[in-house]
Structure formats: structure tokens, C-alpha cells
Coordinates of C-alpha atoms and ligand atoms in Angstrom, one line a residue:
M15 CA -168.2 62.2 113.1
N16 CA -171.6 60.6 113.5
I17 CA -174.8 62.5 113.7
N18 CA -177.7 61.7 116.0
K19 CA -179.5 59.6 113.4
N20 CA -182.6 59.6 115.6
Y21 CA -183.4 63.0 114.2
L22 CA -184.0 61.3 110.8
N23 CA -186.9 59.4 112.5
L24 CA -188.7 62.6 113.4
E25 CA -191.9 63.1 111.4
D26 CA -192.0 66.5 109.7
S27 CA -194.7 68.6 111.4
Y28 CA -196.8 69.9 108.5
L29 CA -199.7 70.8 110.8
F30 CA -199.3 74.6 111.4
S31 CA -197.4 75.3 108.2
T32 CA -200.2 73.6 106.1
I33 CA -202.8 75.6 108.1
A34 CA -200.9 78.8 107.4
K35 CA -200.6 78.0 103.7
K36 CA -204.3 77.2 103.3
V37 CA -205.3 80.4 105.3
S38 CA -203.1 82.6 103.2
E39 CA -204.6 81.1 100.0
F40 CA -208.1 81.8 101.3
T41 CA -207.3 85.4 102.3
N42 CA -205.7 86.0 98.9
N43 CA -208.8 84.7 97.1
H44 CA -211.3 86.3 99.4
P45 CA -209.8 89.6 100.7
E46 CA -213.4 90.8 101.5
K47 CA -214.1 88.1 104.0
K48 CA -213.4 88.5 107.7
L49 CA -211.4 85.5 108.9
I50 CA -211.7 84.3 112.5
K51 CA -208.8 82.3 113.9
M52 CA -209.7 79.8 116.5
G53 CA -206.8 77.5 116.0
I54 CA -204.1 79.3 118.0
G55 CA -202.8 77.9 121.3
D56 CA -201.4 81.2 122.2
V57 CA -203.0 83.7 124.6
T58 CA -204.1 87.1 123.4
L59 CA -204.8 89.1 126.6
P60 CA -201.9 91.3 127.9
L61 CA -199.9 90.7 131.1
A62 CA -201.7 91.7 134.3
P63 CA -200.9 95.3 135.5
V64 CA -199.2 94.0 138.7
V65 CA -197.0 91.8 136.6
V66 CA -196.0 94.8 134.4
E67 CA -195.3 96.8 137.6
A68 CA -193.0 94.1 138.9
I69 CA -191.1 93.9 135.6
K70 CA -190.5 97.7 135.7
K71 CA -189.5 97.7 139.3
A72 CA -187.1 94.8 138.8
A73 CA -185.7 96.5 135.7
D74 CA -184.9 99.6 137.8
E75 CA -183.2 97.4 140.4
M76 CA -181.0 96.0 137.6
G77 CA -179.8 99.6 136.8
V78 CA -178.6 100.4 140.3
Q79 CA -175.3 99.2 141.6
A80 CA -176.7 98.2 145.1
T81 CA -179.5 96.1 143.7
F82 CA -178.0 94.8 140.4
K83 CA -178.2 91.0 140.0
G84 CA -175.8 88.9 138.0
Y85 CA -176.0 85.1 137.8
G86 CA -178.8 83.9 140.1
P87 CA -179.4 80.4 141.5
E88 CA -179.8 77.9 138.6
Q89 CA -182.9 76.4 140.3
G90 CA -184.6 79.8 140.8
Y91 CA -184.7 82.6 143.5
G92 CA -186.0 81.7 146.9
F93 CA -188.8 84.3 146.7
L94 CA -190.4 82.6 143.7
R95 CA -189.9 79.0 144.9
E96 CA -191.5 80.0 148.2
A97 CA -194.4 81.7 146.5
I98 CA -195.0 78.5 144.5
Q99 CA -194.6 76.4 147.6
K100 CA -197.4 78.5 149.2
Y101 CA -199.6 78.1 146.1
Y102 CA -199.2 74.3 146.5
S103 CA -200.1 74.5 150.2
S104 CA -203.4 76.2 149.1
K105 CA -204.1 73.0 147.2
N106 CA -203.2 70.9 150.2
V107 CA -199.9 69.8 148.7
N108 CA -196.9 70.2 150.9
L109 CA -193.6 70.6 149.1
A110 CA -190.2 71.7 150.2
A111 CA -188.8 74.8 148.4
D112 CA -185.9 72.7 147.1
E113 CA -188.3 70.3 145.3
I114 CA -189.4 73.2 143.1
F115 CA -187.2 74.3 140.1
I116 CA -187.9 77.4 138.2
S117 CA -187.7 77.0 134.4
D118 CA -188.0 79.1 131.3
G119 CA -191.3 77.3 130.5
A120 CA -192.7 73.8 130.5
K121 CA -191.6 72.9 127.0
S122 CA -187.9 73.1 127.7
D123 CA -188.1 71.1 130.9
L124 CA -190.3 68.5 129.3
G125 CA -187.5 67.9 126.9
N126 CA -184.6 68.4 129.4
I127 CA -186.0 65.9 131.9
L128 CA -185.2 63.1 129.6
D129 CA -181.5 63.6 130.5
L130 CA -182.3 61.6 133.7
F131 CA -183.7 58.5 131.9
D132 CA -181.9 55.7 130.1
K133 CA -182.4 55.4 126.4
D134 CA -183.7 51.8 126.9
N135 CA -186.8 52.9 128.7
T136 CA -190.2 52.3 127.1
I137 CA -192.4 55.4 127.0
L138 CA -196.2 55.4 127.1
I139 CA -197.8 58.4 125.5
P140 CA -201.5 59.1 125.0
D141 CA -202.7 59.6 121.4
P142 CA -203.8 62.3 120.4
V143 CA -201.1 64.3 122.2
Y144 CA -199.1 67.5 122.5
P145 CA -196.4 66.6 119.9
V146 CA -193.4 67.6 122.1
Y147 CA -193.6 64.3 124.2
V148 CA -193.2 62.1 121.1
D149 CA -190.5 64.2 119.3
T150 CA -188.3 64.6 122.4
N151 CA -188.2 60.9 123.0
T152 CA -187.7 60.2 119.3
M153 CA -184.7 62.4 119.3
D154 CA -183.2 60.1 121.9
G155 CA -184.3 56.9 120.2
R156 CA -186.5 55.6 122.9
K157 CA -189.2 53.1 122.2
I158 CA -192.7 54.7 122.3
I159 CA -196.0 53.0 122.8
F160 CA -199.3 54.7 122.7
A161 CA -202.4 54.7 124.9
D162 CA -205.4 55.2 122.8
A163 CA -207.6 58.2 123.7
N164 CA -210.9 58.1 121.9
E165 CA -214.6 58.8 122.0
A166 CA -215.3 55.5 123.9
N167 CA -213.0 56.5 126.8
G168 CA -213.9 60.2 126.7
F169 CA -210.3 60.8 125.6
L170 CA -209.0 59.7 129.0
P171 CA -207.2 56.4 128.5
M172 CA -206.7 54.3 131.6
P173 CA -203.8 52.0 132.5
D174 CA -203.7 48.5 130.9
E175 CA -202.2 45.9 133.3
N176 CA -200.9 43.9 130.3
I177 CA -198.7 46.7 129.2
N178 CA -195.2 47.4 130.7
C179 CA -193.7 50.8 130.4
D180 CA -191.1 52.9 132.3
V181 CA -192.2 56.4 131.7
I182 CA -195.8 57.6 131.4
Y183 CA -197.0 60.9 130.0
I184 CA -200.2 62.4 131.4
C185 CA -201.5 65.9 130.5
S186 CA -204.5 67.1 132.4
P187 CA -206.4 69.3 131.4
N188 CA -205.2 67.9 128.1
N189 CA -204.0 69.6 125.0
P190 CA -205.6 69.0 122.5
T191 CA -208.6 67.3 123.9
G192 CA -209.4 69.5 127.0
A193 CA -210.3 66.3 128.9
V194 CA -209.5 66.2 132.6
Y195 CA -208.8 63.2 134.8
S196 CA -210.8 62.7 138.0
K197 CA -208.9 62.0 141.3
D198 CA -210.0 58.4 141.1
A199 CA -208.8 57.9 137.6
L200 CA -205.5 59.6 138.4
K201 CA -205.1 57.4 141.4
K202 CA -205.3 54.3 139.1
W203 CA -202.4 55.8 137.0
V204 CA -200.4 56.4 140.2
D205 CA -201.0 52.9 141.5
Y206 CA -200.1 51.5 138.1
A207 CA -196.8 53.5 138.0
L208 CA -195.9 52.5 141.5
K209 CA -196.6 48.8 140.7
N210 CA -194.4 49.0 137.6
D211 CA -191.7 51.1 139.1
A212 CA -192.5 53.6 136.4
I213 CA -192.3 57.4 136.4
I214 CA -195.2 59.7 135.5
I215 CA -194.4 62.9 133.6
Y216 CA -197.3 65.0 134.6
D217 CA -198.0 68.1 132.5
A218 CA -200.1 70.6 134.4
A219 CA -199.7 73.5 132.0
Y220 CA -203.5 74.1 132.0
E221 CA -204.2 73.5 135.7
C222 CA -205.4 77.0 136.2
F223 CA -208.5 76.3 134.1
I224 CA -209.8 73.7 136.6
K225 CA -212.7 75.2 138.4
S226 CA -213.8 72.4 140.7
K227 CA -211.9 71.4 143.9
D228 CA -213.1 67.9 143.2
L229 CA -210.8 67.6 140.2
P230 CA -207.1 67.3 140.7
S231 CA -205.0 70.4 139.7
S232 CA -201.8 68.7 140.8
I233 CA -200.9 65.1 140.7
Y234 CA -199.5 65.4 144.2
Q235 CA -203.1 65.7 145.4
I236 CA -203.1 61.9 144.8
E237 CA -201.7 59.6 147.4
G238 CA -198.5 58.0 146.4
A239 CA -197.7 60.5 143.6
K240 CA -194.6 61.9 145.3
D241 CA -193.0 58.5 144.9
C242 CA -193.6 58.3 141.2
A243 CA -194.4 61.6 139.5
I244 CA -192.6 64.7 138.2
E245 CA -194.9 67.7 137.6
F246 CA -194.4 70.4 135.0
C247 CA -196.2 73.7 135.1
S248 CA -196.1 77.1 133.4
F249 CA -197.1 80.7 133.7
S250 CA -197.8 80.7 130.0
K251 CA -201.5 80.0 130.1
T252 CA -202.0 80.9 133.7
A253 CA -200.8 84.5 133.4
G254 CA -200.1 85.1 129.7
F255 CA -196.3 84.4 129.9
T256 CA -196.0 82.7 126.5
G257 CA -193.6 85.5 125.4
T258 CA -192.2 86.3 128.9
R259 CA -191.1 82.6 129.6
C260 CA -191.4 81.2 133.0
G261 CA -192.5 77.9 134.4
Y262 CA -191.6 75.4 137.2
T263 CA -190.8 71.7 137.6
V264 CA -191.4 69.7 140.8
V265 CA -189.2 66.8 141.5
P266 CA -190.0 65.4 145.0
K267 CA -187.2 64.2 147.2
T268 CA -189.0 60.9 147.7
L269 CA -188.6 60.1 144.1
I270 CA -185.9 57.4 144.2
R271 CA -185.1 54.9 141.5
Q272 CA -182.3 52.3 141.6
G273 CA -181.2 53.9 144.9
A274 CA -180.7 57.3 143.2
S275 CA -182.5 60.6 144.1
L276 CA -184.0 62.1 140.9
N277 CA -184.3 65.4 142.8
K278 CA -180.5 65.3 143.2
F279 CA -180.0 64.2 139.5
W280 CA -182.2 67.1 138.3
L281 CA -180.4 69.7 140.5
R282 CA -177.1 68.4 139.1
R283 CA -178.5 68.5 135.6
Q284 CA -179.8 72.1 136.0
T285 CA -176.6 73.5 137.7
T286 CA -174.6 72.0 134.9
K287 CA -176.7 72.9 131.8
F288 CA -178.8 75.8 132.8
N289 CA -178.1 79.3 134.2
G290 CA -181.5 80.2 135.5
V291 CA -184.4 82.4 134.5
P292 CA -183.8 86.2 134.4
Y293 CA -184.3 88.0 137.7
I294 CA -186.8 90.4 136.1
V295 CA -189.0 87.5 134.8
Q296 CA -188.9 85.7 138.2
R297 CA -190.1 88.9 139.9
A298 CA -192.9 89.1 137.3
A299 CA -193.9 85.5 138.1
E300 CA -193.8 86.2 141.8
A301 CA -196.3 89.0 141.3
V302 CA -198.7 86.5 139.8
F303 CA -199.1 85.0 143.3
S304 CA -199.8 88.3 145.1
T305 CA -203.4 88.9 146.2
E306 CA -203.9 91.5 143.4
G307 CA -202.0 89.3 140.9
Q308 CA -204.3 86.3 141.6
K309 CA -207.4 88.6 141.1
Q310 CA -206.1 90.1 137.9
I311 CA -205.1 86.8 136.3
K312 CA -208.4 85.3 137.2
E313 CA -210.2 88.0 135.3
N314 CA -208.3 87.0 132.2
L315 CA -208.9 83.3 132.8
M316 CA -212.6 84.0 133.2
Y317 CA -212.6 85.8 129.9
Y318 CA -211.2 82.8 128.1
S319 CA -213.5 80.5 130.1
E320 CA -216.6 82.5 129.0
N321 CA -215.4 82.1 125.3
A322 CA -215.1 78.3 126.0
R323 CA -218.6 78.3 127.4
I324 CA -219.9 80.0 124.3
I325 CA -218.2 77.4 122.0
S326 CA -219.4 74.5 124.2
E327 CA -223.0 75.8 124.2
T328 CA -223.0 75.8 120.4
M329 CA -221.8 72.2 120.4
D330 CA -224.5 71.3 122.9
K331 CA -227.2 73.0 120.8
K332 CA -226.0 71.2 117.7
S333 CA -225.7 67.8 119.6
I334 CA -222.0 67.6 118.5
F335 CA -219.8 65.3 120.7
Y336 CA -217.0 67.2 122.3
T337 CA -214.6 67.1 125.2
G338 CA -213.1 70.0 127.1
G339 CA -214.4 73.5 127.4
K340 CA -215.4 73.5 131.0
H341 CA -212.0 73.1 132.7
S342 CA -209.9 73.8 129.6
P343 CA -209.4 76.5 127.0
Y344 CA -209.8 73.8 124.3
I345 CA -212.9 72.3 122.8
W346 CA -212.3 69.1 121.0
L347 CA -215.2 68.2 118.8
K348 CA -216.2 65.4 116.5
C349 CA -216.3 66.6 113.0
P350 CA -220.0 66.8 111.9
N351 CA -221.3 64.5 109.2
N352 CA -218.4 62.1 109.7
M353 CA -216.0 64.4 107.9
K354 CA -212.3 63.8 108.3
S355 CA -210.2 66.4 110.2
W356 CA -208.7 68.2 107.1
E357 CA -212.0 67.9 105.2
F358 CA -213.7 69.7 108.0
F359 CA -210.9 72.3 108.2
D360 CA -211.4 73.1 104.5
Y361 CA -215.2 73.2 104.9
L362 CA -215.2 75.5 107.9
L363 CA -212.6 77.8 106.3
N364 CA -214.3 78.0 102.9
T365 CA -217.9 78.3 104.1
A366 CA -217.6 80.2 107.4
A367 CA -214.1 81.7 107.2
V368 CA -213.3 80.2 110.6
V369 CA -209.9 78.5 111.3
G370 CA -209.4 75.7 113.7
T371 CA -206.9 72.9 114.1
P372 CA -207.4 69.5 112.5
G373 CA -207.2 66.7 115.1
A374 CA -205.3 64.4 112.8
G375 CA -202.3 66.6 113.4
F376 CA -202.1 65.4 117.1
G377 CA -202.0 61.6 116.4
K378 CA -203.9 58.9 114.6
N379 CA -206.8 59.0 117.1
G380 CA -207.3 62.7 116.3
E381 CA -208.6 61.8 112.8
G382 CA -212.2 62.9 112.6
F383 CA -211.8 65.4 115.4
F384 CA -211.1 69.2 115.5
R385 CA -209.7 71.6 118.1
L386 CA -211.1 75.1 118.7
T387 CA -209.5 77.4 121.2
S388 CA -211.0 80.0 123.5
F389 CA -208.0 82.3 123.4
G390 CA -209.5 84.7 120.9
N391 CA -211.6 87.8 121.6
R392 CA -215.3 87.7 122.7
E393 CA -216.8 89.3 119.6
N394 CA -215.0 87.0 117.3
T395 CA -215.9 83.9 119.3
I396 CA -219.6 84.8 119.2
E397 CA -219.5 85.6 115.5
A398 CA -217.6 82.4 114.7
M399 CA -220.2 80.3 116.6
E400 CA -223.0 82.1 114.8
R401 CA -221.5 81.2 111.5
F402 CA -220.8 77.6 112.7
S403 CA -224.5 77.3 113.8
N404 CA -225.7 78.3 110.4
L405 CA -223.8 75.5 108.8
F406 CA -225.3 72.6 110.6
Ligands
LIG512 N1 -197.5 71.6 127.7 C1 -198.6 71.7 127.0 C2 -199.6 70.6 127.1 C3 -198.8 72.8 126.1 O1 -199.9 72.8 125.4 C4 -197.8 73.8 126.1 C5 -197.9 74.9 125.2 O2 -198.8 75.1 124.4 C6 -196.7 73.6 126.9 C7 -196.5 72.5 127.7 C8 -195.5 74.6 126.8 O3 -195.7 75.6 127.7 P1 -194.5 76.7 127.9 O4 -195.0 78.0 127.2 O5 -194.4 76.9 129.3 O6 -193.3 76.2 127.3

């Protein structure tokens, strides 16, 4: 018996466990202080009322013989795929329903998609980055190279013609930097992928935070993308589904490599290894696209966006460099006084009782940067920024 030795190459993730340890030490030593957590990437507002109604209705259906559902289609029910198809039409993207696959969230499919690619491929990943891209490829033993995201390029690296790669990861709006690619910049990546016969893994988990029609909220708004990109999306941040679990993956039928259809590969992969998302959850996701659902989720998104604006305003006032905030729930700031990420974490915790996420935890280029999130409540966000302002 041989184990998958690639697992031995995974770097231990100490980021959130170290944060938890430091926070617990602080609260033990200072029980009188009110701690404000701005490090979490999880949402805090509850599900929209129409979503809850849909869950209850679907649960009732499951309890009645005539409407009970057993195994559903692995790739998702038609009603949800069609609702997503309409959502894309509203962004001027035409997809066939069978190019859309319902998932239990973007994270699973971002890992699962690698079943389609040979282990010999070279993978290009931006640094800093959502750690899942690096870890899932490391588990398979693929060669990873990094595209540097930094202050000089506004944390939006561009293709380098001298570098050859087969799979390219793009996350826009980005976690952790909040940076968003323009249509022109994304077109350069699409052209580069087409020229190199590469595939773009496009993570659109935060697309709902984009407020300008001039910015791309799907890679398929870029000409040529249907020939080189797979898009991953999620209801987690859009509609507070982090605990409910639903997302979708788009694999265009025009995505052909070495004569094989990746859409057919993915369908085969899903029907073999996945048995679908619960009917109740898919009805909940469908409700997100109803007129009332869109109105209700937008109220929540606006709440988070206002928090992000409050944080950004504080950075502006203090002339601190940052990316994100406007079209993203994340504010990625340069640590004041040239502090290192963990140094700043300790300083902010011990002097202001505010918790954020050290940028160094997202890759080497994250050193000296810090992530604050807008997923907390309004009062705490305002108070945290008042405390922050008093420090600098
Ligand atoms: N992609 C990015 C960039 C994320 O930040 C996250 C979650 O934080 C995910 C994907 C995972 O989303 P899901 O909850 O749909 O698995």
C-alpha cells in the first residue's frame, strides 16, 4: 500500500488556528475589553425571508408521497439551472442549461475540477491567494508557479508572455485583496490562455459585490472566454448560503482540448462521483433569483457594502494604501509604519482589541498587508474604525 505522498508536501495552515490562539489569550487576559472581529470571511446576516419560505415549502413537499423526491439529477434540477441561465442572460451571457452544473459550493468544485486535468500540467496561481487553489494542486503533485500580485500592479497581475502554463487561476473580485479586473485586463488573460492553449479557472464567488456594469461579473462577458474558461460561483456570499451549501460551475460546450469536450468530461465526472445537491437547498437557491429574492439579497449586500465603505473611508482619511472595498467585502491594506503582517495583527489586537487577518497567511506577497472584512455588524464596524483612527 502506498499513500499519496503529495499530502506530505502540504504546508500546515497555521493562519486561523494562530489567530484563534492569540485571540483567546487576549480575551483571557482582558475579559473587560470588547473584542471586535473583522477577520472572518463568513457572512453574518440571516437567509432572506423568501429563501426560508422556499425551504419550508420544499420540506413539506418531501413529507408528502405525491411530491417526495429521491435522487435528483446529479447536475442539478432544471428549475435551478434555468434560473441561473436567465441570470446570465441578464448579464448578456448566453449559456445553455446543460453548461451549468449545480454544486454544493464553489470550494468542492474548485478541487473536483482537477480530475479533468493531467498531473503534468503547470499551474499558474496569483500570490497572495485563496489557499484552496494551491493545496488542491499540491495534493495531486502538480507543478505550481506564481504570478506576483503586489502594490505596484494594484494586486492584479497580468500575463507574462515568457511564462508557459496550462491552467491559470483568476479570482475577481479577489479574496484576499478585493481587487477586481477590468474587462480590458481580463481580455488580456483570455487572449493569453487561448494563445497558450491553457484553461482559466475563474472564481466568481464574489461577483455579486460588483456594482458597475463596466466591470466584468462573469468571464464570459469577455470575447473568447467560452473557449478557454470554466467559471465557479456560489450562493455563499451572494445570499448567505455558507451553511446552506449551494453553488454552480459553468463548463461551456465549446471548451475542447485535445479533441475532448470538457463539458462531457465534467458531466461524466459528476454523474460518477456526485449525487447532487438536496432538492430543498436547490429550491432555496431558486428563490434567490425571484424578484423578491433579488430585492432581499441586495439589501443584505448593501449592508455589507456600507460597512466596506466605512472601512475604506477610514483608510482614505489616514492615507493608507488599500485595494478592495468598493466592489468587494474585503479591504486589503498596507500595514501602517511598515509593520509586518503579524506585527500589525498583534498591535491592532493589543491596542484596539480589533481582529483582522494577517496578509502573510495568503502567500509571500501578502507580507506587510492585512485583510479586514465587512461581514460584521454596522455598530462594530464603526467602533472598530474609530479605534483604528485613534491609533494612527
Ligand atoms: N472561492 C473563494 C475565493 C472564497 O473566498 C470562498 C470562500 O470563502 C470560496 C470560493 C468557497 O465558497 P463556497 O462556500 O461556495 O464553498
